[in-house]
CSV table of C-alpha atoms in Angstrom, one decimal:
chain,number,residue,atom,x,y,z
P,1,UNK,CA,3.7,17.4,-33.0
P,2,UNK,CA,0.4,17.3,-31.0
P,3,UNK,CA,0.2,20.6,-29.1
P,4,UNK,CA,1.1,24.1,-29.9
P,5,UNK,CA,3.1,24.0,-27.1
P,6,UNK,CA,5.4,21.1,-28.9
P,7,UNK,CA,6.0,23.9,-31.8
P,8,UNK,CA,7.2,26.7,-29.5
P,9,UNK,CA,9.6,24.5,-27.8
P,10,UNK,CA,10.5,23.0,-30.9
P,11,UNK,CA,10.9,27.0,-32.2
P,12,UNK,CA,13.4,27.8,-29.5
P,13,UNK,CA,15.5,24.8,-29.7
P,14,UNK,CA,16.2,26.0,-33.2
P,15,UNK,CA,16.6,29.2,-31.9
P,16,UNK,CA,19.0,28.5,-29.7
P,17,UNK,CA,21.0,25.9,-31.9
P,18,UNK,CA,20.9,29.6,-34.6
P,19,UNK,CA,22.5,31.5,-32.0
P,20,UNK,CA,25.5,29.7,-31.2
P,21,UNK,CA,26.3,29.6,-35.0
P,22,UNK,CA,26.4,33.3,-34.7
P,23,UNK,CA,28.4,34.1,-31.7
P,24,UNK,CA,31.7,36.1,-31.9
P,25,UNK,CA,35.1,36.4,-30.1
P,26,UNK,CA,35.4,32.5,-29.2
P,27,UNK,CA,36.6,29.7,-31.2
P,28,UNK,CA,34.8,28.7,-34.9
P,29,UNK,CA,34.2,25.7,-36.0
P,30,UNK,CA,33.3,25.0,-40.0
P,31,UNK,CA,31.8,21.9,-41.0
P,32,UNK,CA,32.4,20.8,-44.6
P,33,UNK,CA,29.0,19.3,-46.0
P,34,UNK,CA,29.3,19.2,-49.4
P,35,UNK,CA,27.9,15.8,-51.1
P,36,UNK,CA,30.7,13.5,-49.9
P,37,UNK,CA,31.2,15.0,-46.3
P,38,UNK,CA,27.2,14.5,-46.1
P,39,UNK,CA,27.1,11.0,-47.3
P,40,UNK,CA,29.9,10.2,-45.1
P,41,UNK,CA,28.0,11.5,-41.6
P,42,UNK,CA,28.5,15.2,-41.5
P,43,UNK,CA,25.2,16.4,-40.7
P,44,UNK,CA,25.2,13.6,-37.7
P,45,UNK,CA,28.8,15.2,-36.5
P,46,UNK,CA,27.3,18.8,-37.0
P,47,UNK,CA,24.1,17.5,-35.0
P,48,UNK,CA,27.0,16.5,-32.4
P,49,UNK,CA,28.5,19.7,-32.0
P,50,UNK,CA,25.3,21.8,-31.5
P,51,UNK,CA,24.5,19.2,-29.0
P,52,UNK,CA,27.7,19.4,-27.3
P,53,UNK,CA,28.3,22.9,-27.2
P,54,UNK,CA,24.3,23.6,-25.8
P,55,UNK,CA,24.7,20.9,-23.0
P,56,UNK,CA,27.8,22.8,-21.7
P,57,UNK,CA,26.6,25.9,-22.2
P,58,UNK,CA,28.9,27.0,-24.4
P,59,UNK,CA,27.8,30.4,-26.4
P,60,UNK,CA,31.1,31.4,-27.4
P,61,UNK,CA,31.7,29.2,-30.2
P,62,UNK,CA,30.4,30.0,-34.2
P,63,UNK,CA,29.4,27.0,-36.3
P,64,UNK,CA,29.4,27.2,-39.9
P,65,UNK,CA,29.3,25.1,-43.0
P,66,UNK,CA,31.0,25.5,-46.1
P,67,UNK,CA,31.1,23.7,-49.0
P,68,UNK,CA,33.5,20.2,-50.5
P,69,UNK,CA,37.2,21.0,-48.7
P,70,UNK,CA,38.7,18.7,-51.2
P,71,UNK,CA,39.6,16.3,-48.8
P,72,UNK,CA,37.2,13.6,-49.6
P,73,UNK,CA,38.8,10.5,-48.4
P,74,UNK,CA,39.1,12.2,-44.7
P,75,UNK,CA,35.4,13.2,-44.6
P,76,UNK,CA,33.5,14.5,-42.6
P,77,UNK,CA,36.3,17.2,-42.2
P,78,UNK,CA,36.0,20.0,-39.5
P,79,UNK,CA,38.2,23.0,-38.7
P,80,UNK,CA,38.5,24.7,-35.4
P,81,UNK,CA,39.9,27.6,-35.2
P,82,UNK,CA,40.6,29.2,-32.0
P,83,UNK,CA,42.0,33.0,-31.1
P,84,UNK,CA,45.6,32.6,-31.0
P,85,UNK,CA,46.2,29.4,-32.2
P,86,UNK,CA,46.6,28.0,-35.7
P,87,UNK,CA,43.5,26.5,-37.2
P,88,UNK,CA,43.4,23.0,-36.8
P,89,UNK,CA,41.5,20.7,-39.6
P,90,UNK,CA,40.1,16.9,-38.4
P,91,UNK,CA,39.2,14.3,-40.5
P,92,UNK,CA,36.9,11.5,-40.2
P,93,UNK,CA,35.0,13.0,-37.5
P,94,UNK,CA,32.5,10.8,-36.1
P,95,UNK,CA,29.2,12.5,-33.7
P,96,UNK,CA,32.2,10.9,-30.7
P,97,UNK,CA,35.0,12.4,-32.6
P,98,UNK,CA,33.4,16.0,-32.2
P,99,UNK,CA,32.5,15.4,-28.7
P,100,UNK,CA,35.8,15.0,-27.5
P,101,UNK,CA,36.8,17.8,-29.9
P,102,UNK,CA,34.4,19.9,-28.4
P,103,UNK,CA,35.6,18.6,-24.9
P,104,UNK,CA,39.5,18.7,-25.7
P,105,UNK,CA,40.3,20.9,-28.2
P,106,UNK,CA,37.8,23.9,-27.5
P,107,UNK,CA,36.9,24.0,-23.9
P,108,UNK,CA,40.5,23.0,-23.0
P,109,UNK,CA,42.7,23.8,-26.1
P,110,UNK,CA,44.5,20.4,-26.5
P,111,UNK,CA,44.1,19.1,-30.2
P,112,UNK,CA,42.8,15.4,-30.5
P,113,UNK,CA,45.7,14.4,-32.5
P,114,UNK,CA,44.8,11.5,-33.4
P,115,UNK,CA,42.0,12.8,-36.1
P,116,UNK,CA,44.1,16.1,-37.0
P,117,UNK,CA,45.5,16.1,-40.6
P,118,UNK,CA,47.1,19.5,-40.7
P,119,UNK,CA,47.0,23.0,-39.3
P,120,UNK,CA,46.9,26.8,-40.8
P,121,UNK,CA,50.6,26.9,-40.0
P,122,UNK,CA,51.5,23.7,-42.0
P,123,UNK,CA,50.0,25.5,-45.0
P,124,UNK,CA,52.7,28.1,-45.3
């Protein structure tokens, strides 16, 4: 960075990439980045989703990260969870993978089968 100028708008990208982690009501989506779900491209899927969700404008959605799921041959794993529907946990999600996850399965609720490996509902 050159300009002080640079910083601010560097400041309010992060900003705005904060707030959608916070937003309530929508859909949530967790992003497991424990050591294995790092070394295996999670950060570059999580870059993806805040991306994603800021070029469509999409301020409804919470983003968080939790820890290893356990699931370390599937990683990077992500669960979405939507209002009224069972939660619904990917694996192997690639920066493409959560764009059309983002695209599909929260804007228009239709889970991208192919990377799901189970749901809340399977759980029980």
């Amino acid at each position: 960075m050159k300009t002080r100028e640079e910083l601010q708008a560097l400041r309010e990208r992060a900003r705005a990439a904060l707030a959608v982690r916070d937003q309530e009501g929508g859909a949530r989506v967790v992003i497991a980045m424990g050591t294995c779900g790092i070394g295996a491209g999670a950060r570059e899927a999580m870059t993806a989703l805040l991306d994603e969700l800021a070029q469509r404008g999409l301020s409804h959605v919470t983003v968080a990260q939790t820890g290893c799921k356990g699931l370390c041959d599937q990683e990077p794993v992500v669960e979405v969870c939507t209002p009224g529907a069972p939660a619904v946990t990917y694996g192997h999600v690639t920066p493409h993978v959560m764009r059309r996850i983002v695209a599909e399965h929260i804007v228009n609720g239709q889970v991208v089968s192919e990377y799901a490996i189970g749901t809340a509902s399977e759980a029980n």
